[in-house]
Amino acid sequence: MAGLESDTGNRIKRGLIVIIVGIIIWYSPMPTGVKPEAWHLLAIFVATILGLILGPLPMGAVVILGVMMTALTGVLKIGQVLAGFANNTVWLIVCAFLIARGFIITGLGRRIAFNFIRAFVKRRWG
């Protein structure tokens, strides 16, 4: 049970790091010529990428939280936030991740590889 508690504590620490970095960038002085909306969007973007790297939550949850914070803080309008999901390339990438995850979980990729080895290797090595 101690391992589960330490993992939860580590996830909370990593989550706090993500939030603190986002807040630091949000409230740090903006370079001249940069609009506040752009600077705030950078803060959310950096925090989201850091969240993907540190992994306090699953990847999908981190991205949804980033999208949600962009809309809730008023950095972008909800239509602008969701416009990226209308792109076909985004859905192609999502489908590729889902199929790859299915191959990993079921072991289908490994079984296909073994069948290729069996079909093309006529003799045993060694």
Short mmCIF file of N, CA, C and O in Angstrom, two decimals:
data_model
loop_
_atom_site.label_atom_id
_atom_site.label_comp_id
_atom_site.label_asym_id
_atom_site.label_seq_id
_atom_site.Cartn_x
_atom_site.Cartn_y
_atom_site.Cartn_z
N MET A 1 0.82 -1.19 0.00
CA MET A 1 0.00 0.00 0.00
C MET A 1 0.86 1.26 0.00
O MET A 1 0.45 2.29 -0.47
N ALA A 2 2.08 1.16 0.54
CA ALA A 2 2.96 2.33 0.61
C ALA A 2 3.35 2.79 -0.79
O ALA A 2 3.51 3.98 -1.03
N GLY A 3 3.50 1.86 -1.73
CA GLY A 3 3.88 2.23 -3.09
C GLY A 3 2.80 3.06 -3.77
O GLY A 3 3.08 3.99 -4.51
N LEU A 4 1.55 2.71 -3.52
CA LEU A 4 0.43 3.45 -4.10
C LEU A 4 0.37 4.87 -3.55
O LEU A 4 0.14 5.83 -4.28
N GLU A 5 0.60 5.00 -2.24
CA GLU A 5 0.57 6.32 -1.62
C GLU A 5 1.70 7.19 -2.13
O GLU A 5 1.52 8.38 -2.37
N SER A 6 2.89 6.61 -2.31
CA SER A 6 4.02 7.41 -2.79
C SER A 6 3.81 7.82 -4.25
O SER A 6 4.19 8.92 -4.65
N ASP A 7 3.19 6.95 -5.04
CA ASP A 7 2.90 7.31 -6.43
C ASP A 7 1.89 8.45 -6.50
O ASP A 7 2.04 9.37 -7.29
N THR A 8 0.88 8.40 -5.64
CA THR A 8 -0.10 9.47 -5.58
C THR A 8 0.56 10.78 -5.16
O THR A 8 0.29 11.84 -5.73
N GLY A 9 1.44 10.70 -4.17
CA GLY A 9 2.16 11.89 -3.73
C GLY A 9 3.04 12.45 -4.82
O GLY A 9 3.12 13.67 -5.00
N ASN A 10 3.70 11.57 -5.57
CA ASN A 10 4.55 12.03 -6.69
C ASN A 10 3.71 12.67 -7.78
O ASN A 10 4.12 13.66 -8.38
N ARG A 11 2.55 12.10 -8.06
CA ARG A 11 1.67 12.69 -9.07
C ARG A 11 1.20 14.07 -8.65
O ARG A 11 1.14 14.98 -9.47
N ILE A 12 0.89 14.22 -7.38
CA ILE A 12 0.46 15.53 -6.88
C ILE A 12 1.60 16.53 -6.99
O ILE A 12 1.39 17.67 -7.43
N LYS A 13 2.81 16.12 -6.63
CA LYS A 13 3.97 17.01 -6.74
C LYS A 13 4.20 17.42 -8.20
O LYS A 13 4.44 18.59 -8.49
N ARG A 14 4.13 16.46 -9.10
CA ARG A 14 4.32 16.78 -10.52
C ARG A 14 3.22 17.70 -11.03
O ARG A 14 3.47 18.61 -11.82
N GLY A 15 1.99 17.47 -10.57
CA GLY A 15 0.89 18.35 -10.95
C GLY A 15 1.09 19.77 -10.44
O GLY A 15 0.81 20.74 -11.15
N LEU A 16 1.57 19.89 -9.21
CA LEU A 16 1.84 21.22 -8.66
C LEU A 16 2.95 21.93 -9.42
O LEU A 16 2.88 23.14 -9.64
N ILE A 17 3.96 21.18 -9.84
CA ILE A 17 5.04 21.78 -10.64
C ILE A 17 4.47 22.35 -11.94
O ILE A 17 4.80 23.46 -12.34
N VAL A 18 3.60 21.59 -12.59
CA VAL A 18 2.99 22.04 -13.84
C VAL A 18 2.20 23.32 -13.61
O VAL A 18 2.33 24.30 -14.36
N ILE A 19 1.39 23.34 -12.56
CA ILE A 19 0.56 24.52 -12.27
C ILE A 19 1.43 25.72 -11.92
O ILE A 19 1.19 26.84 -12.41
N ILE A 20 2.46 25.51 -11.12
CA ILE A 20 3.33 26.62 -10.71
C ILE A 20 4.07 27.20 -11.90
O ILE A 20 4.16 28.43 -12.04
N VAL A 21 4.58 26.35 -12.78
CA VAL A 21 5.27 26.86 -13.98
C VAL A 21 4.30 27.67 -14.85
O VAL A 21 4.65 28.74 -15.34
N GLY A 22 3.08 27.17 -15.02
CA GLY A 22 2.08 27.91 -15.80
C GLY A 22 1.77 29.27 -15.19
O GLY A 22 1.69 30.28 -15.89
N ILE A 23 1.63 29.30 -13.86
CA ILE A 23 1.33 30.57 -13.18
C ILE A 23 2.50 31.53 -13.27
O ILE A 23 2.32 32.74 -13.48
N ILE A 24 3.72 31.01 -13.13
CA ILE A 24 4.91 31.88 -13.23
C ILE A 24 4.99 32.53 -14.61
O ILE A 24 5.22 33.74 -14.72
N ILE A 25 4.77 31.75 -15.64
CA ILE A 25 4.82 32.33 -17.00
C ILE A 25 3.66 33.30 -17.19
O ILE A 25 3.82 34.37 -17.77
N TRP A 26 2.47 32.94 -16.71
CA TRP A 26 1.28 33.78 -16.86
C TRP A 26 1.51 35.18 -16.30
O TRP A 26 1.17 36.17 -16.92
N TYR A 27 2.10 35.24 -15.09
CA TYR A 27 2.26 36.53 -14.41
C TYR A 27 3.63 37.17 -14.62
O TYR A 27 3.88 38.26 -14.10
N SER A 28 4.53 36.54 -15.35
CA SER A 28 5.83 37.16 -15.60
C SER A 28 5.68 38.30 -16.60
O SER A 28 4.72 38.33 -17.38
N PRO A 29 6.60 39.25 -16.58
CA PRO A 29 6.49 40.40 -17.49
C PRO A 29 6.54 39.96 -18.96
O PRO A 29 7.35 39.12 -19.33
N MET A 30 5.66 40.56 -19.75
CA MET A 30 5.59 40.22 -21.17
C MET A 30 6.64 41.01 -21.95
O MET A 30 6.89 42.17 -21.64
N PRO A 31 7.24 40.38 -22.94
CA PRO A 31 8.16 41.13 -23.81
C PRO A 31 7.38 42.21 -24.57
O PRO A 31 6.17 42.09 -24.80
N THR A 32 8.05 43.26 -24.95
CA THR A 32 7.37 44.34 -25.67
C THR A 32 6.88 43.82 -27.02
O THR A 32 7.55 43.06 -27.69
N GLY A 33 5.69 44.24 -27.36
CA GLY A 33 5.10 43.86 -28.63
C GLY A 33 4.29 42.58 -28.57
O GLY A 33 3.67 42.20 -29.57
N VAL A 34 4.28 41.89 -27.44
CA VAL A 34 3.52 40.65 -27.31
C VAL A 34 2.19 40.97 -26.64
O VAL A 34 2.14 41.61 -25.59
N LYS A 35 1.10 40.53 -27.26
CA LYS A 35 -0.23 40.76 -26.70
C LYS A 35 -0.43 39.87 -25.47
O LYS A 35 0.11 38.76 -25.40
N PRO A 36 -1.22 40.35 -24.51
CA PRO A 36 -1.47 39.53 -23.31
C PRO A 36 -2.08 38.17 -23.63
O PRO A 36 -1.73 37.16 -23.00
N GLU A 37 -2.97 38.12 -24.62
CA GLU A 37 -3.58 36.83 -24.98
C GLU A 37 -2.53 35.84 -25.47
O GLU A 37 -2.58 34.65 -25.15
N ALA A 38 -1.59 36.33 -26.26
CA ALA A 38 -0.53 35.46 -26.78
C ALA A 38 0.36 34.96 -25.65
O ALA A 38 0.76 33.79 -25.62
N TRP A 39 0.68 35.85 -24.71
CA TRP A 39 1.53 35.47 -23.58
C TRP A 39 0.82 34.43 -22.69
O TRP A 39 1.43 33.46 -22.25
N HIS A 40 -0.47 34.63 -22.47
CA HIS A 40 -1.22 33.70 -21.65
C HIS A 40 -1.38 32.35 -22.36
O HIS A 40 -1.35 31.29 -21.71
N LEU A 41 -1.54 32.40 -23.67
CA LEU A 41 -1.61 31.16 -24.43
C LEU A 41 -0.29 30.40 -24.34
O LEU A 41 -0.27 29.17 -24.23
N LEU A 42 0.83 31.13 -24.35
CA LEU A 42 2.13 30.50 -24.18
C LEU A 42 2.22 29.82 -22.81
O LEU A 42 2.72 28.69 -22.71
N ALA A 43 1.73 30.48 -21.77
CA ALA A 43 1.77 29.90 -20.43
C ALA A 43 0.98 28.59 -20.38
O ALA A 43 1.46 27.59 -19.82
N ILE A 44 -0.19 28.58 -20.98
CA ILE A 44 -1.02 27.37 -20.99
C ILE A 44 -0.35 26.28 -21.83
O ILE A 44 -0.32 25.10 -21.45
N PHE A 45 0.24 26.67 -22.96
CA PHE A 45 0.91 25.71 -23.84
C PHE A 45 2.09 25.06 -23.13
O PHE A 45 2.26 23.84 -23.15
N VAL A 46 2.94 25.88 -22.50
CA VAL A 46 4.12 25.35 -21.80
C VAL A 46 3.68 24.44 -20.65
O VAL A 46 4.26 23.37 -20.45
N ALA A 47 2.67 24.85 -19.91
CA ALA A 47 2.18 24.02 -18.80
C ALA A 47 1.62 22.69 -19.33
O ALA A 47 1.84 21.64 -18.72
N THR A 48 0.93 22.72 -20.46
CA THR A 48 0.39 21.49 -21.04
C THR A 48 1.51 20.56 -21.49
O THR A 48 1.47 19.36 -21.21
N ILE A 49 2.51 21.10 -22.17
CA ILE A 49 3.63 20.27 -22.62
C ILE A 49 4.38 19.70 -21.42
O ILE A 49 4.76 18.52 -21.41
N LEU A 50 4.59 20.53 -20.40
CA LEU A 50 5.25 20.04 -19.18
C LEU A 50 4.41 18.95 -18.52
O LEU A 50 4.94 17.97 -18.01
N GLY A 51 3.09 19.12 -18.55
CA GLY A 51 2.20 18.10 -18.01
C GLY A 51 2.29 16.79 -18.78
O GLY A 51 2.21 15.71 -18.19
N LEU A 52 2.48 16.87 -20.08
CA LEU A 52 2.65 15.66 -20.88
C LEU A 52 3.97 14.98 -20.55
O LEU A 52 4.07 13.75 -20.55
N ILE A 53 4.99 15.78 -20.28
CA ILE A 53 6.30 15.22 -19.96
C ILE A 53 6.31 14.60 -18.56
O ILE A 53 6.78 13.48 -18.37
N LEU A 54 5.81 15.33 -17.57
CA LEU A 54 5.86 14.86 -16.19
C LEU A 54 4.78 13.82 -15.88
O LEU A 54 4.95 13.00 -14.98
N GLY A 55 3.67 13.87 -16.58
CA GLY A 55 2.63 12.87 -16.45
C GLY A 55 1.92 12.79 -15.11
O GLY A 55 1.76 11.70 -14.57
N PRO A 56 1.44 13.92 -14.55
CA PRO A 56 0.67 13.82 -13.32
C PRO A 56 -0.70 13.16 -13.55
O PRO A 56 -1.29 12.60 -12.63
N LEU A 57 -1.18 13.24 -14.78
CA LEU A 57 -2.44 12.61 -15.20
C LEU A 57 -2.18 11.93 -16.53
O LEU A 57 -1.18 12.20 -17.19
N PRO A 58 -3.10 11.08 -16.98
CA PRO A 58 -2.95 10.50 -18.32
C PRO A 58 -2.91 11.59 -19.39
O PRO A 58 -3.42 12.71 -19.20
N MET A 59 -2.30 11.27 -20.53
CA MET A 59 -2.08 12.22 -21.59
C MET A 59 -3.36 12.93 -22.03
O MET A 59 -3.39 14.15 -22.18
N GLY A 60 -4.42 12.19 -22.22
CA GLY A 60 -5.68 12.78 -22.67
C GLY A 60 -6.24 13.79 -21.67
O GLY A 60 -6.75 14.84 -22.05
N ALA A 61 -6.11 13.47 -20.39
CA ALA A 61 -6.63 14.37 -19.36
C ALA A 61 -5.83 15.67 -19.32
O ALA A 61 -6.41 16.75 -19.14
N VAL A 62 -4.52 15.58 -19.50
CA VAL A 62 -3.69 16.79 -19.50
C VAL A 62 -4.07 17.69 -20.67
O VAL A 62 -4.22 18.91 -20.51
N VAL A 63 -4.27 17.11 -21.84
CA VAL A 63 -4.63 17.90 -23.02
C VAL A 63 -6.01 18.52 -22.85
O VAL A 63 -6.21 19.71 -23.15
N ILE A 64 -6.97 17.76 -22.34
CA ILE A 64 -8.31 18.30 -22.12
C ILE A 64 -8.27 19.45 -21.11
O ILE A 64 -8.95 20.47 -21.27
N LEU A 65 -7.46 19.32 -20.06
CA LEU A 65 -7.32 20.40 -19.09
C LEU A 65 -6.70 21.65 -19.73
O LEU A 65 -7.12 22.77 -19.44
N GLY A 66 -5.73 21.45 -20.61
CA GLY A 66 -5.13 22.59 -21.32
C GLY A 66 -6.15 23.29 -22.20
O GLY A 66 -6.24 24.53 -22.22
N VAL A 67 -6.93 22.51 -22.93
CA VAL A 67 -7.98 23.08 -23.78
C VAL A 67 -9.02 23.80 -22.93
O VAL A 67 -9.45 24.92 -23.25
N MET A 68 -9.40 23.18 -21.82
CA MET A 68 -10.39 23.77 -20.93
C MET A 68 -9.90 25.09 -20.34
O MET A 68 -10.64 26.07 -20.30
N MET A 69 -8.64 25.13 -19.92
CA MET A 69 -8.10 26.35 -19.32
C MET A 69 -8.01 27.47 -20.36
O MET A 69 -8.20 28.64 -20.02
N THR A 70 -7.75 27.13 -21.60
CA THR A 70 -7.71 28.14 -22.66
C THR A 70 -9.06 28.80 -22.82
O THR A 70 -9.15 30.02 -22.99
N ALA A 71 -10.11 28.01 -22.73
CA ALA A 71 -11.46 28.57 -22.87
C ALA A 71 -11.92 29.28 -21.59
O ALA A 71 -12.49 30.37 -21.66
N LEU A 72 -11.66 28.66 -20.43
CA LEU A 72 -12.14 29.24 -19.17
C LEU A 72 -11.47 30.57 -18.82
O LEU A 72 -12.10 31.44 -18.23
N THR A 73 -10.21 30.70 -19.18
CA THR A 73 -9.50 31.95 -18.87
C THR A 73 -9.80 33.05 -19.88
O THR A 73 -9.41 34.19 -19.68
N GLY A 74 -10.50 32.72 -20.96
CA GLY A 74 -10.85 33.71 -21.96
C GLY A 74 -9.72 34.06 -22.91
O GLY A 74 -9.81 35.04 -23.64
N VAL A 75 -8.66 33.25 -22.91
CA VAL A 75 -7.55 33.49 -23.83
C VAL A 75 -8.03 33.34 -25.27
O VAL A 75 -7.69 34.15 -26.13
N LEU A 76 -8.83 32.33 -25.52
CA LEU A 76 -9.45 32.13 -26.82
C LEU A 76 -10.94 31.89 -26.62
O LEU A 76 -11.36 31.40 -25.57
N LYS A 77 -11.73 32.22 -27.63
CA LYS A 77 -13.16 31.91 -27.59
C LYS A 77 -13.34 30.41 -27.79
O LYS A 77 -12.49 29.75 -28.39
N ILE A 78 -14.45 29.90 -27.32
CA ILE A 78 -14.68 28.46 -27.37
C ILE A 78 -14.63 27.93 -28.81
O ILE A 78 -14.13 26.83 -29.05
N GLY A 79 -15.11 28.71 -29.75
CA GLY A 79 -15.05 28.29 -31.16
C GLY A 79 -13.62 28.17 -31.65
O GLY A 79 -13.28 27.26 -32.41
N GLN A 80 -12.77 29.10 -31.22
CA GLN A 80 -11.35 29.04 -31.60
C GLN A 80 -10.66 27.85 -30.94
O GLN A 80 -9.81 27.21 -31.56
N VAL A 81 -11.03 27.59 -29.70
CA VAL A 81 -10.41 26.47 -28.97
C VAL A 81 -10.73 25.14 -29.65
O VAL A 81 -9.85 24.30 -29.83
N LEU A 82 -11.97 24.97 -30.04
CA LEU A 82 -12.40 23.70 -30.62
C LEU A 82 -12.16 23.59 -32.12
O LEU A 82 -12.36 22.52 -32.69
N ALA A 83 -11.73 24.66 -32.75
CA ALA A 83 -11.52 24.63 -34.20
C ALA A 83 -10.44 23.63 -34.60
O ALA A 83 -10.50 23.04 -35.69
N GLY A 84 -9.46 23.42 -33.75
CA GLY A 84 -8.40 22.47 -34.07
C GLY A 84 -8.89 21.04 -34.20
O GLY A 84 -8.30 20.24 -34.92
N PHE A 85 -10.00 20.73 -33.54
CA PHE A 85 -10.53 19.38 -33.63
C PHE A 85 -11.27 19.12 -34.94
O PHE A 85 -11.66 18.00 -35.21
N ALA A 86 -11.47 20.16 -35.74
CA ALA A 86 -12.11 19.99 -37.05
C ALA A 86 -11.09 19.57 -38.11
O ALA A 86 -11.46 19.21 -39.21
N ASN A 87 -9.81 19.59 -37.77
CA ASN A 87 -8.75 19.25 -38.71
C ASN A 87 -8.66 17.72 -38.84
O ASN A 87 -8.58 17.00 -37.85
N ASN A 88 -8.65 17.23 -40.08
CA ASN A 88 -8.58 15.80 -40.34
C ASN A 88 -7.28 15.18 -39.83
O ASN A 88 -7.26 14.03 -39.40
N THR A 89 -6.20 15.94 -39.87
CA THR A 89 -4.91 15.42 -39.44
C THR A 89 -4.93 15.07 -37.96
O THR A 89 -4.34 14.07 -37.54
N VAL A 90 -5.59 15.88 -37.17
CA VAL A 90 -5.70 15.60 -35.73
C VAL A 90 -6.36 14.26 -35.51
O VAL A 90 -5.89 13.44 -34.71
N TRP A 91 -7.44 14.00 -36.21
CA TRP A 91 -8.16 12.73 -36.02
C TRP A 91 -7.37 11.56 -36.58
O TRP A 91 -7.46 10.44 -36.06
N LEU A 92 -6.58 11.78 -37.63
CA LEU A 92 -5.72 10.72 -38.14
C LEU A 92 -4.69 10.32 -37.09
O LEU A 92 -4.44 9.13 -36.85
N ILE A 93 -4.12 11.30 -36.40
CA ILE A 93 -3.14 11.03 -35.35
C ILE A 93 -3.81 10.31 -34.18
O ILE A 93 -3.26 9.35 -33.62
N VAL A 94 -5.00 10.76 -33.79
CA VAL A 94 -5.73 10.11 -32.70
C VAL A 94 -6.01 8.65 -33.05
O VAL A 94 -5.80 7.75 -32.22
N CYS A 95 -6.47 8.41 -34.26
CA CYS A 95 -6.75 7.03 -34.68
C CYS A 95 -5.48 6.17 -34.68
O CYS A 95 -5.51 5.02 -34.26
N ALA A 96 -4.37 6.75 -35.14
CA ALA A 96 -3.11 6.00 -35.14
C ALA A 96 -2.70 5.62 -33.72
O ALA A 96 -2.26 4.49 -33.47
N PHE A 97 -2.86 6.55 -32.77
CA PHE A 97 -2.54 6.25 -31.38
C PHE A 97 -3.44 5.15 -30.84
O PHE A 97 -2.99 4.25 -30.12
N LEU A 98 -4.74 5.22 -31.14
CA LEU A 98 -5.67 4.21 -30.65
C LEU A 98 -5.37 2.83 -31.22
O LEU A 98 -5.40 1.83 -30.50
N ILE A 99 -5.07 2.77 -32.51
CA ILE A 99 -4.74 1.49 -33.13
C ILE A 99 -3.44 0.94 -32.56
O ILE A 99 -3.34 -0.26 -32.25
N ALA A 100 -2.44 1.81 -32.40
CA ALA A 100 -1.17 1.37 -31.82
C ALA A 100 -1.36 0.84 -30.41
O ALA A 100 -0.79 -0.18 -30.02
N ARG A 101 -2.18 1.54 -29.63
CA ARG A 101 -2.45 1.10 -28.25
C ARG A 101 -3.13 -0.26 -28.26
O ARG A 101 -2.82 -1.14 -27.44
N GLY A 102 -4.06 -0.48 -29.21
CA GLY A 102 -4.72 -1.77 -29.33
C GLY A 102 -3.74 -2.88 -29.69
O GLY A 102 -3.81 -3.99 -29.15
N PHE A 103 -2.79 -2.59 -30.58
CA PHE A 103 -1.77 -3.57 -30.95
C PHE A 103 -0.92 -3.93 -29.74
O PHE A 103 -0.57 -5.10 -29.55
N ILE A 104 -0.58 -2.94 -28.92
CA ILE A 104 0.26 -3.19 -27.75
C ILE A 104 -0.50 -4.02 -26.71
O ILE A 104 0.03 -5.01 -26.19
N ILE A 105 -1.72 -3.63 -26.43
CA ILE A 105 -2.49 -4.31 -25.38
C ILE A 105 -2.80 -5.76 -25.76
O ILE A 105 -2.66 -6.67 -24.94
N THR A 106 -3.20 -5.98 -27.00
CA THR A 106 -3.60 -7.33 -27.42
C THR A 106 -2.41 -8.20 -27.82
O THR A 106 -2.55 -9.41 -27.90
N GLY A 107 -1.26 -7.59 -28.08
CA GLY A 107 -0.10 -8.36 -28.52
C GLY A 107 -0.19 -8.75 -29.99
O GLY A 107 0.57 -9.60 -30.45
N LEU A 108 -1.10 -8.14 -30.73
CA LEU A 108 -1.28 -8.49 -32.14
C LEU A 108 -0.02 -8.21 -32.95
O LEU A 108 0.37 -9.03 -33.80
N GLY A 109 0.64 -7.11 -32.69
CA GLY A 109 1.86 -6.78 -33.43
C GLY A 109 2.94 -7.83 -33.23
O GLY A 109 3.63 -8.23 -34.18
N ARG A 110 3.09 -8.30 -32.00
CA ARG A 110 4.08 -9.34 -31.70
C ARG A 110 3.73 -10.65 -32.42
O ARG A 110 4.60 -11.32 -32.99
N ARG A 111 2.45 -11.01 -32.42
CA ARG A 111 2.04 -12.24 -33.10
C ARG A 111 2.27 -12.15 -34.60
O ARG A 111 2.72 -13.12 -35.23
N ILE A 112 1.98 -10.99 -35.19
CA ILE A 112 2.23 -10.81 -36.63
C ILE A 112 3.72 -10.92 -36.91
O ILE A 112 4.14 -11.56 -37.89
N ALA A 113 4.55 -10.32 -36.06
CA ALA A 113 6.00 -10.39 -36.24
C ALA A 113 6.48 -11.84 -36.18
O ALA A 113 7.32 -12.26 -36.99
N PHE A 114 5.98 -12.61 -35.21
CA PHE A 114 6.39 -14.01 -35.10
C PHE A 114 5.96 -14.81 -36.33
O PHE A 114 6.67 -15.70 -36.79
N ASN A 115 4.79 -14.50 -36.89
CA ASN A 115 4.35 -15.19 -38.11
C ASN A 115 5.24 -14.83 -39.29
O ASN A 115 5.53 -15.70 -40.12
N PHE A 116 5.69 -13.58 -39.37
CA PHE A 116 6.64 -13.21 -40.42
C PHE A 116 7.96 -13.97 -40.25
O PHE A 116 8.53 -14.46 -41.22
N ILE A 117 8.42 -14.06 -39.04
CA ILE A 117 9.66 -14.79 -38.79
C ILE A 117 9.51 -16.25 -39.18
O ILE A 117 10.37 -16.83 -39.84
N ARG A 118 8.39 -16.85 -38.79
CA ARG A 118 8.14 -18.26 -39.11
C ARG A 118 8.06 -18.46 -40.63
O ARG A 118 8.56 -19.45 -41.16
N ALA A 119 7.47 -17.49 -41.35
CA ALA A 119 7.30 -17.64 -42.79
C ALA A 119 8.61 -17.44 -43.55
O ALA A 119 8.85 -18.11 -44.57
N PHE A 120 9.47 -16.55 -43.08
CA PHE A 120 10.66 -16.20 -43.86
C PHE A 120 11.94 -16.88 -43.39
O PHE A 120 12.91 -16.94 -44.13
N VAL A 121 11.98 -17.39 -42.19
CA VAL A 121 13.18 -18.04 -41.69
C VAL A 121 12.99 -19.55 -41.86
O VAL A 121 12.14 -20.15 -41.22
N LYS A 122 13.79 -20.12 -42.75
CA LYS A 122 13.62 -21.53 -43.08
C LYS A 122 14.41 -22.45 -42.15
O LYS A 122 14.10 -23.60 -41.99
N ARG A 123 15.47 -21.92 -41.56
CA ARG A 123 16.27 -22.77 -40.68
C ARG A 123 16.48 -22.07 -39.34
O ARG A 123 16.34 -20.86 -39.25
N ARG A 124 16.82 -22.84 -38.35
CA ARG A 124 17.09 -22.27 -37.03
C ARG A 124 18.50 -21.72 -37.00
O ARG A 124 19.41 -22.29 -37.60
N TRP A 125 18.66 -20.65 -36.26
CA TRP A 125 20.00 -20.09 -36.11
C TRP A 125 20.68 -20.76 -34.93
O TRP A 125 20.08 -21.11 -33.95
N GLY A 126 21.98 -20.86 -35.00
CA GLY A 126 22.69 -21.39 -33.85
C GLY A 126 23.41 -22.60 -34.13
O GLY A 126 23.93 -23.40 -34.48
#
